[in-house]
Amino acid sequence: MVKKEMGYKAHALILPYPLQGHINPMLQFSKRLVAKGVKATLAATIFTNKSMHSDPTGSVDIETISDGFDDGGLAQAESTELYLSTLESVGAQTLADLINKLRDLGRPVNVLIYDGFLPWALDVAKRFGLLGVVFFTQPCAVNHIYYHVQRGLLPLPLAEPTVSLPGLPLLQASETPSFVSDSGSYPGFHHLVMNQFRNIDEADWVLYNNFYKLEDQVVEWMAKRWRLRTVGPTLPSMFLDRRLEEDKDYGISLFKPETQICMKWLQDKPKDSVVYVAFGSMAELGAEQMKEIAWGLKASKYYFLWVVRETEKAKLPENFIEETSDKSLVISWCPQLEVLAHEATGCFITHCGFNSVLEALSLGVPLVAMPQWTDQPTNAKFVEDVWKIGIRTWRDEKGIVRRETVELCVRQIMEGQKGKEIREKAKNWMILAKEAISEGGSSDKNIDEFVAQLGSS
């Protein structure tokens, strides 16, 4: 009765891990909930909230919690391990304070939708009698592997050169996530990804930012264990079903995109003539690797748009930007969705973070996969061998992708029969992605089912 008087079916508090690649998918899902009659409030850390270059405003409210490092986030902490332990202790307390605050303001929360990286949030939800819903921003295949490790079903270090798990293709050890293939690396993040599953059996719902046909076999396996639903792709509606008229971009950027420069440069380029290159918000390539990519791009003779963060520009060859200016635009950050959606974009050289893969797949853009760490090697395996929307680069004995490889992979995508087949596959997946989130599609039905449950609880 109270909810009806307030004009919404339920009030969902959304808690992402404080990284852009986690915030935006959960924000986009929030917008879908609002469109179906649910009130949504995004809980950002104080530092994240101060760092935003744009504001989602409109349909989703923003409140803040603390991660204990309000002036610098992770960069302010002495170590990853300290940051994560403080995020848990301070985050849990300030999340509880926020739930109490919203109740006192007459906007009581009914459901907490929390990032899989933050399992402690479920404990807070249960303490308040809220529905606890875990939202995963990485693919089912990757989390399937992590689950088997966390439950002791896949012991580390790996004893065999291959990994065979139900619902997945046979994987080479190097095709598993880096925290599995190199189990001693980055212990803080290793614990973070494995710990996602410590209390998943107690979650009321398990939601994934993908769509059923993309990972049907592993989704079926997981759905037998949890109340699991796929609810993606969680891209702005403008790029998919166009049902949410105001939903034209993600709404939050922790980096300032140079949108006008980018789009103006693309405007007069021929169809499928530009190679877009970007390695996300976290990857840091070595100077030797940056130089090899640079010379490979130049040798390909294609136009290229390369996102190189300001902190990485010193790694480029001397005078490279000036020498290639007739064929290139090197920029510190760009509106990736708009670039991928532009008809001039012919392929995407990517680190294979899942957001980038899902964006390219949803917009029909073929990929050159150059994975770095975490989930990316597994995503790259699926890009080439399962979804067949791109090709993987290969490294030499020093772990470097050489310029000849960069040039060859670009040419394979942009020219010839193999490139044509990959492009056709990419277009097919684009159609399936849009179908899933459109009215009556698999993800849309799953969101309806979820909202109906919220409304009745």
Coordinates of C-alpha atoms in Angstrom, one line a residue:
M1 CA 0.0 0.0 0.0
V2 CA 2.8 2.4 1.0
K3 CA 4.6 1.7 -2.2
K4 CA 1.5 2.4 -4.3
E5 CA 1.0 5.7 -2.6
M6 CA 4.6 6.6 -3.3
G7 CA 4.1 5.9 -7.0
Y8 CA 6.5 3.0 -7.4
K9 CA 6.5 -0.8 -7.0
A10 CA 9.7 -1.0 -4.9
H11 CA 12.8 0.9 -4.1
A12 CA 16.1 -0.7 -5.2
L13 CA 19.4 0.4 -3.8
I14 CA 22.2 -0.3 -6.3
L15 CA 25.8 -0.9 -5.0
P16 CA 28.5 -1.2 -7.7
Y17 CA 32.2 -1.8 -7.1
P18 CA 33.8 1.7 -7.6
L19 CA 35.2 1.2 -11.1
Q20 CA 33.7 2.7 -14.2
G21 CA 33.4 -0.7 -15.8
H22 CA 31.2 -1.9 -12.9
I23 CA 29.3 1.3 -12.2
N24 CA 27.9 1.8 -15.8
P25 CA 26.3 -1.6 -16.4
M26 CA 24.6 -1.4 -13.0
L27 CA 23.5 2.2 -13.7
Q28 CA 22.0 1.0 -17.0
F29 CA 20.2 -1.8 -15.3
S30 CA 18.8 0.7 -12.9
K31 CA 17.4 2.7 -15.7
R32 CA 15.6 -0.4 -17.0
L33 CA 14.1 -0.9 -13.5
V34 CA 12.9 2.7 -13.4
A35 CA 11.2 2.3 -16.8
K36 CA 9.3 -0.6 -15.3
G37 CA 8.0 1.3 -12.2
V38 CA 10.8 0.7 -9.7
K39 CA 12.6 3.5 -7.8
A40 CA 16.4 3.2 -8.1
T41 CA 19.1 4.8 -6.0
L42 CA 22.8 4.3 -6.9
A43 CA 25.2 4.2 -4.0
A44 CA 28.6 5.6 -5.2
T45 CA 31.6 6.0 -3.0
I46 CA 32.4 9.6 -2.0
F47 CA 35.5 9.7 -4.1
T48 CA 33.8 8.3 -7.1
N49 CA 31.0 10.8 -6.8
K50 CA 33.6 13.6 -6.6
S51 CA 35.4 12.2 -9.7
M52 CA 32.4 12.1 -12.1
H53 CA 32.7 14.1 -15.3
S54 CA 29.0 13.7 -16.1
D55 CA 25.9 13.2 -14.1
P56 CA 23.2 10.5 -14.7
T57 CA 20.6 12.7 -13.1
G58 CA 17.1 12.1 -14.3
S59 CA 15.6 8.7 -13.4
V60 CA 18.2 7.4 -11.0
D61 CA 19.0 9.0 -7.7
I62 CA 22.6 9.1 -6.4
E63 CA 23.6 8.8 -2.7
T64 CA 27.1 8.1 -1.3
I65 CA 28.8 5.6 1.0
S66 CA 32.5 5.7 2.1
D67 CA 35.3 3.3 1.1
G68 CA 37.5 4.8 3.8
F69 CA 39.5 6.7 1.2
D70 CA 37.3 9.7 0.3
D71 CA 40.1 11.7 -1.2
G72 CA 41.7 9.2 -3.6
G73 CA 39.9 5.8 -3.6
L74 CA 42.2 2.9 -4.3
A75 CA 45.1 5.2 -5.2
Q76 CA 45.1 6.6 -1.7
A77 CA 45.5 3.2 0.0
E78 CA 48.9 1.8 0.7
S79 CA 48.0 -1.5 -0.9
T80 CA 45.1 -3.3 -2.8
E81 CA 44.6 -5.5 0.3
L82 CA 44.3 -2.6 2.6
Y83 CA 41.8 -0.9 0.2
L84 CA 39.6 -3.9 -0.1
S85 CA 39.5 -4.7 3.7
T86 CA 38.7 -1.0 4.4
L87 CA 36.1 -0.9 1.7
E88 CA 34.4 -3.9 3.4
S89 CA 34.5 -2.6 7.0
V90 CA 33.8 1.1 6.3
G91 CA 31.6 0.3 3.3
A92 CA 29.3 -2.0 5.3
Q93 CA 28.9 0.5 8.1
T94 CA 28.1 3.5 5.8
L95 CA 25.9 1.3 3.6
A96 CA 23.8 0.5 6.7
D97 CA 23.8 4.2 7.6
L98 CA 22.5 5.0 4.1
I99 CA 19.7 2.4 4.4
N100 CA 18.6 3.9 7.7
K101 CA 18.8 7.4 6.2
L102 CA 16.6 6.5 3.3
R103 CA 14.1 4.9 5.6
D104 CA 14.0 8.1 7.8
L105 CA 13.5 10.2 4.7
G106 CA 10.4 8.1 3.9
R107 CA 12.0 6.3 1.0
P108 CA 12.6 2.8 2.6
V109 CA 14.6 0.3 0.5
N110 CA 13.1 -3.1 -0.4
V111 CA 16.0 -4.6 -2.3
L112 CA 19.8 -4.3 -2.4
I113 CA 21.4 -5.1 -5.8
Y114 CA 25.1 -5.4 -5.1
D115 CA 28.1 -6.0 -7.3
G116 CA 29.5 -9.6 -7.1
F117 CA 32.8 -8.1 -6.0
L118 CA 31.1 -6.9 -2.7
P119 CA 29.6 -10.1 -1.1
W120 CA 29.6 -8.4 2.3
A121 CA 26.7 -6.3 1.1
L122 CA 24.5 -9.4 1.2
D123 CA 25.2 -9.6 4.9
V124 CA 24.0 -6.0 5.3
A125 CA 20.9 -6.7 3.2
K126 CA 19.9 -9.7 5.4
R127 CA 20.4 -7.7 8.6
F128 CA 17.8 -5.2 7.3
G129 CA 15.4 -7.9 6.0
L130 CA 16.0 -6.8 2.4
L131 CA 16.0 -8.9 -0.7
G132 CA 19.7 -9.5 -1.6
V133 CA 20.5 -9.6 -5.3
V134 CA 24.0 -10.1 -6.7
F135 CA 24.8 -8.5 -10.1
F136 CA 27.8 -9.8 -12.1
T137 CA 29.5 -7.6 -14.7
Q138 CA 31.8 -10.3 -15.9
P139 CA 30.6 -13.2 -18.1
C140 CA 29.1 -16.5 -16.8
A141 CA 32.1 -18.5 -18.2
V142 CA 34.6 -16.5 -16.2
N143 CA 32.6 -16.7 -13.0
H144 CA 32.0 -20.4 -13.6
I145 CA 35.7 -20.9 -13.4
Y146 CA 36.1 -18.8 -10.3
Y147 CA 33.2 -20.7 -8.6
H148 CA 35.0 -24.0 -9.2
V149 CA 38.2 -22.6 -7.7
Q150 CA 36.4 -21.1 -4.7
R151 CA 34.6 -24.4 -3.9
G152 CA 37.8 -26.4 -4.3
L153 CA 36.6 -28.2 -7.4
L154 CA 39.4 -26.8 -9.5
P155 CA 42.6 -26.8 -7.4
L156 CA 45.3 -24.2 -7.9
P157 CA 48.0 -24.1 -9.2
L158 CA 46.6 -25.9 -12.2
A159 CA 48.0 -29.4 -12.5
E160 CA 47.0 -30.0 -16.1
P161 CA 47.7 -28.0 -19.3
T162 CA 43.9 -27.9 -20.0
V163 CA 40.8 -27.2 -18.0
S164 CA 37.5 -29.0 -18.6
L165 CA 34.4 -27.7 -16.9
P166 CA 30.7 -28.4 -17.6
G167 CA 29.1 -25.9 -20.0
L168 CA 32.5 -24.6 -21.2
P169 CA 34.7 -25.5 -24.2
L170 CA 38.0 -27.2 -23.3
L171 CA 40.3 -24.4 -22.2
Q172 CA 44.1 -24.2 -22.4
A173 CA 45.5 -23.1 -19.0
S174 CA 46.5 -19.8 -20.7
E175 CA 42.8 -19.3 -21.7
T176 CA 41.6 -19.2 -18.1
P177 CA 41.5 -15.9 -16.1
S178 CA 45.0 -14.7 -15.1
F179 CA 44.2 -15.2 -11.4
V180 CA 43.8 -18.9 -12.3
S181 CA 46.6 -19.5 -14.8
D182 CA 49.0 -17.4 -12.6
S183 CA 47.5 -18.1 -9.2
G184 CA 50.1 -16.2 -7.3
S185 CA 49.6 -12.9 -9.1
Y186 CA 47.8 -9.9 -7.5
P187 CA 46.7 -11.7 -4.3
G188 CA 44.3 -8.9 -3.3
F189 CA 42.4 -9.1 -6.6
H190 CA 42.7 -12.9 -6.5
H191 CA 40.8 -13.0 -3.2
L192 CA 38.3 -10.4 -4.5
V193 CA 37.2 -12.5 -7.5
M194 CA 37.2 -15.8 -5.7
N195 CA 35.4 -14.4 -2.6
Q196 CA 32.4 -13.5 -4.8
F197 CA 31.0 -16.9 -4.2
R198 CA 31.4 -17.2 -0.4
N199 CA 27.7 -16.5 0.2
I200 CA 26.1 -16.7 -3.2
D201 CA 23.9 -19.5 -2.1
E202 CA 22.1 -17.1 0.2
A203 CA 21.4 -14.5 -2.5
D204 CA 17.7 -14.2 -3.5
W205 CA 18.6 -13.6 -7.2
V206 CA 21.7 -13.8 -9.3
L207 CA 21.7 -11.4 -12.3
Y208 CA 24.2 -11.3 -15.2
N209 CA 25.0 -8.5 -17.7
N210 CA 24.7 -10.7 -20.7
F211 CA 21.9 -12.4 -22.7
Y212 CA 20.8 -16.1 -22.8
K213 CA 22.0 -17.0 -26.3
L214 CA 25.4 -15.6 -25.7
E215 CA 26.3 -18.2 -23.0
D216 CA 23.3 -20.6 -23.0
Q217 CA 25.1 -23.8 -21.8
V218 CA 26.8 -22.3 -18.8
V219 CA 23.7 -20.3 -18.0
E220 CA 21.7 -23.5 -17.9
W221 CA 24.2 -25.1 -15.5
M222 CA 24.2 -22.1 -13.2
A223 CA 20.4 -21.7 -13.3
K224 CA 20.0 -25.2 -11.7
R225 CA 21.9 -23.9 -8.6
W226 CA 20.6 -20.3 -8.2
R227 CA 17.7 -18.1 -9.2
L228 CA 19.8 -16.8 -12.1
R229 CA 18.6 -14.5 -14.9
T230 CA 20.4 -12.7 -17.7
V231 CA 19.3 -9.1 -18.0
G232 CA 21.7 -7.6 -20.6
P233 CA 23.2 -6.2 -22.6
T234 CA 23.1 -3.2 -20.2
L235 CA 23.9 -0.6 -22.8
P236 CA 22.1 2.7 -23.2
S237 CA 18.8 2.1 -24.9
M238 CA 19.7 4.5 -27.8
F239 CA 22.1 1.8 -29.1
L240 CA 19.7 -1.1 -28.7
D241 CA 15.9 -1.0 -28.5
R242 CA 15.4 2.8 -28.3
R243 CA 12.5 2.3 -25.9
L244 CA 14.0 4.7 -23.2
E245 CA 14.0 8.0 -25.1
E246 CA 16.3 9.8 -22.6
D247 CA 18.8 7.0 -22.4
K248 CA 21.5 8.2 -24.8
D249 CA 24.7 7.5 -22.9
Y250 CA 26.0 5.7 -19.8
G251 CA 25.7 8.9 -17.8
I252 CA 28.8 8.5 -15.7
S253 CA 32.4 8.9 -16.8
L254 CA 35.4 9.0 -14.6
F255 CA 37.5 10.2 -17.5
K256 CA 36.6 13.3 -19.7
P257 CA 35.8 12.2 -23.2
E258 CA 36.8 14.4 -26.1
T259 CA 33.6 13.7 -27.9
Q260 CA 33.5 16.6 -30.4
I261 CA 37.1 16.0 -31.6
C262 CA 36.4 12.3 -32.0
M263 CA 33.2 12.4 -33.9
K264 CA 34.3 15.2 -36.2
W265 CA 37.4 13.3 -37.1
L266 CA 35.3 10.2 -37.9
Q267 CA 32.7 12.1 -39.9
D268 CA 34.4 12.2 -43.3
K269 CA 36.1 8.7 -43.1
P270 CA 34.8 6.0 -45.5
K271 CA 32.6 3.2 -44.2
D272 CA 34.6 0.5 -42.4
S273 CA 37.9 2.3 -42.9
V274 CA 38.9 3.1 -39.3
V275 CA 40.7 0.8 -36.8
Y276 CA 39.6 1.8 -33.3
V277 CA 42.1 1.0 -30.5
A278 CA 41.4 1.1 -26.8
F279 CA 42.6 -0.8 -23.8
G280 CA 40.1 0.3 -21.1
S281 CA 40.5 2.4 -18.0
M282 CA 43.0 0.2 -16.1
A283 CA 45.4 -1.7 -18.4
E284 CA 48.9 -0.3 -18.5
L285 CA 51.0 -1.6 -21.4
G286 CA 54.8 -1.5 -21.4
A287 CA 56.7 0.9 -23.5
E288 CA 57.9 -1.8 -25.8
Q289 CA 54.4 -3.1 -26.4
M290 CA 53.1 0.4 -27.1
K291 CA 55.8 0.9 -29.7
E292 CA 55.0 -2.4 -31.4
I293 CA 51.3 -1.5 -31.6
A294 CA 52.2 2.0 -32.9
W295 CA 54.4 0.7 -35.8
G296 CA 51.9 -2.1 -36.6
L297 CA 49.1 0.4 -37.0
K298 CA 51.2 2.6 -39.1
A299 CA 52.3 -0.3 -41.4
S300 CA 48.6 -1.4 -41.9
K301 CA 48.0 1.9 -43.7
Y302 CA 44.5 2.1 -42.3
Y303 CA 43.1 5.1 -40.5
F304 CA 43.2 4.6 -36.8
L305 CA 41.7 6.2 -33.7
W306 CA 43.7 5.3 -30.6
V307 CA 42.7 6.0 -27.0
V308 CA 46.0 6.6 -25.1
R309 CA 45.4 7.9 -21.6
E310 CA 47.6 10.9 -20.6
T311 CA 49.6 8.7 -18.2
E312 CA 50.5 6.4 -21.1
K313 CA 51.4 8.9 -23.9
A314 CA 55.1 9.0 -23.0
K315 CA 55.4 5.4 -24.1
L316 CA 54.6 6.2 -27.7
P317 CA 57.5 6.4 -30.2
E318 CA 59.0 9.9 -30.5
N319 CA 57.1 12.1 -33.0
F320 CA 54.7 9.2 -33.7
I321 CA 51.6 11.4 -33.4
E322 CA 53.0 14.0 -35.7
E323 CA 54.3 11.5 -38.3
T324 CA 50.9 9.7 -38.5
S325 CA 48.6 12.7 -38.2
D326 CA 47.3 12.3 -41.8
K327 CA 45.9 8.9 -41.0
S328 CA 45.3 9.0 -37.2
L329 CA 43.8 10.5 -34.2
V330 CA 45.4 9.8 -30.8
I331 CA 43.2 10.9 -28.0
S332 CA 43.1 10.6 -24.2
W333 CA 39.5 9.3 -23.9
C334 CA 36.5 9.0 -26.2
P335 CA 32.8 8.2 -26.2
Q336 CA 33.4 4.5 -27.0
L337 CA 29.8 3.6 -27.8
E338 CA 29.4 6.4 -30.3
V339 CA 32.7 5.4 -32.0
L340 CA 31.7 1.8 -32.2
A341 CA 28.3 2.7 -33.6
H342 CA 29.8 5.0 -36.3
E343 CA 29.8 3.4 -39.8
A344 CA 33.4 4.5 -40.4
T345 CA 34.6 2.1 -37.6
G346 CA 35.8 -1.2 -39.3
C347 CA 37.3 -3.1 -36.3
F348 CA 38.3 -2.7 -32.7
I349 CA 41.6 -3.6 -31.2
T350 CA 40.7 -4.3 -27.5
H351 CA 42.0 -5.7 -24.3
C352 CA 38.8 -7.8 -24.1
G353 CA 37.3 -6.4 -21.0
F354 CA 33.8 -7.7 -21.0
N355 CA 32.1 -4.3 -21.3
S356 CA 34.1 -3.6 -24.4
V357 CA 33.4 -7.0 -25.9
L358 CA 29.7 -6.7 -25.2
E359 CA 29.5 -3.2 -26.6
A360 CA 31.3 -4.3 -29.8
L361 CA 29.2 -7.4 -30.2
S362 CA 26.0 -5.4 -29.6
L363 CA 27.0 -3.0 -32.3
G364 CA 28.3 -5.5 -34.8
V365 CA 32.0 -4.5 -34.7
P366 CA 34.6 -7.3 -35.2
L367 CA 37.5 -7.5 -32.8
V368 CA 41.2 -7.9 -32.7
A369 CA 41.7 -9.4 -29.2
M370 CA 44.8 -8.4 -27.2
P371 CA 44.0 -9.6 -23.7
Q372 CA 46.1 -8.4 -20.7
W373 CA 45.0 -9.9 -17.4
T374 CA 42.0 -10.9 -15.2
D375 CA 39.0 -12.2 -17.2
Q376 CA 40.4 -11.0 -20.6
P377 CA 42.2 -14.2 -21.8
T378 CA 38.9 -16.2 -21.3
N379 CA 36.9 -13.5 -23.1
A380 CA 39.4 -13.5 -26.0
K381 CA 39.0 -17.3 -26.3
F382 CA 35.2 -16.8 -26.6
V383 CA 35.6 -13.9 -29.1
E384 CA 37.6 -16.1 -31.5
D385 CA 36.5 -19.7 -31.0
V386 CA 32.9 -19.6 -29.6
W387 CA 31.3 -16.3 -30.8
K388 CA 33.6 -16.1 -33.8
I389 CA 33.5 -12.3 -33.9
G390 CA 37.2 -11.7 -34.0
I391 CA 40.8 -13.0 -33.9
R392 CA 43.3 -13.2 -31.1
T393 CA 46.8 -11.8 -31.4
W394 CA 49.7 -14.0 -30.3
R395 CA 52.8 -13.1 -28.2
D396 CA 56.4 -13.9 -28.7
E397 CA 58.7 -15.5 -26.1
K398 CA 59.0 -12.1 -24.4
G399 CA 55.3 -11.8 -24.0
I400 CA 55.1 -9.0 -26.7
V401 CA 52.6 -8.8 -29.6
R402 CA 54.9 -7.7 -32.4
R403 CA 54.1 -5.1 -35.0
E404 CA 53.9 -7.7 -37.8
T405 CA 51.2 -9.5 -35.8
V406 CA 49.2 -6.2 -35.2
E407 CA 49.4 -5.4 -38.9
L408 CA 48.4 -9.0 -40.0
C409 CA 45.5 -9.2 -37.6
V410 CA 44.1 -5.8 -38.8
R411 CA 44.4 -6.8 -42.4
Q412 CA 42.7 -10.2 -41.7
I413 CA 39.7 -8.4 -40.2
M414 CA 39.5 -5.5 -42.7
E415 CA 40.2 -7.5 -45.9
G416 CA 39.4 -10.8 -47.5
Q417 CA 37.2 -13.8 -46.9
K418 CA 38.0 -14.4 -43.2
G419 CA 37.3 -10.8 -42.4
K420 CA 34.0 -11.1 -44.3
E421 CA 32.9 -14.1 -42.3
I422 CA 33.8 -12.5 -39.0
R423 CA 31.9 -9.4 -39.9
E424 CA 28.8 -11.5 -40.8
K425 CA 29.0 -13.2 -37.4
A426 CA 29.3 -9.9 -35.6
K427 CA 26.2 -8.6 -37.4
N428 CA 24.3 -11.8 -36.4
W429 CA 25.2 -11.3 -32.7
M430 CA 24.2 -7.7 -32.9
I431 CA 20.7 -8.8 -34.0
L432 CA 20.5 -11.3 -31.2
A433 CA 21.7 -8.8 -28.6
K434 CA 19.0 -6.3 -29.6
E435 CA 16.3 -8.9 -29.7
A436 CA 17.2 -10.0 -26.1
I437 CA 16.6 -6.6 -24.6
S438 CA 13.8 -5.5 -26.8
E439 CA 10.2 -5.9 -25.7
G440 CA 9.4 -9.6 -25.3
G441 CA 13.1 -10.6 -25.6
S442 CA 14.7 -13.0 -23.1
S443 CA 16.4 -10.3 -21.0
D444 CA 13.3 -8.1 -21.1
K445 CA 11.1 -11.0 -19.9
N446 CA 13.7 -11.7 -17.1
I447 CA 13.6 -8.1 -16.0
D448 CA 9.8 -8.2 -16.0
E449 CA 9.8 -11.3 -13.8
F450 CA 12.3 -9.7 -11.4
V451 CA 10.2 -6.5 -11.1
A452 CA 7.0 -8.5 -10.5
Q453 CA 8.8 -10.3 -7.7
L454 CA 9.9 -7.0 -6.2
G455 CA 6.4 -5.6 -6.5
S456 CA 4.9 -8.5 -4.6
S457 CA 7.5 -8.7 -1.8

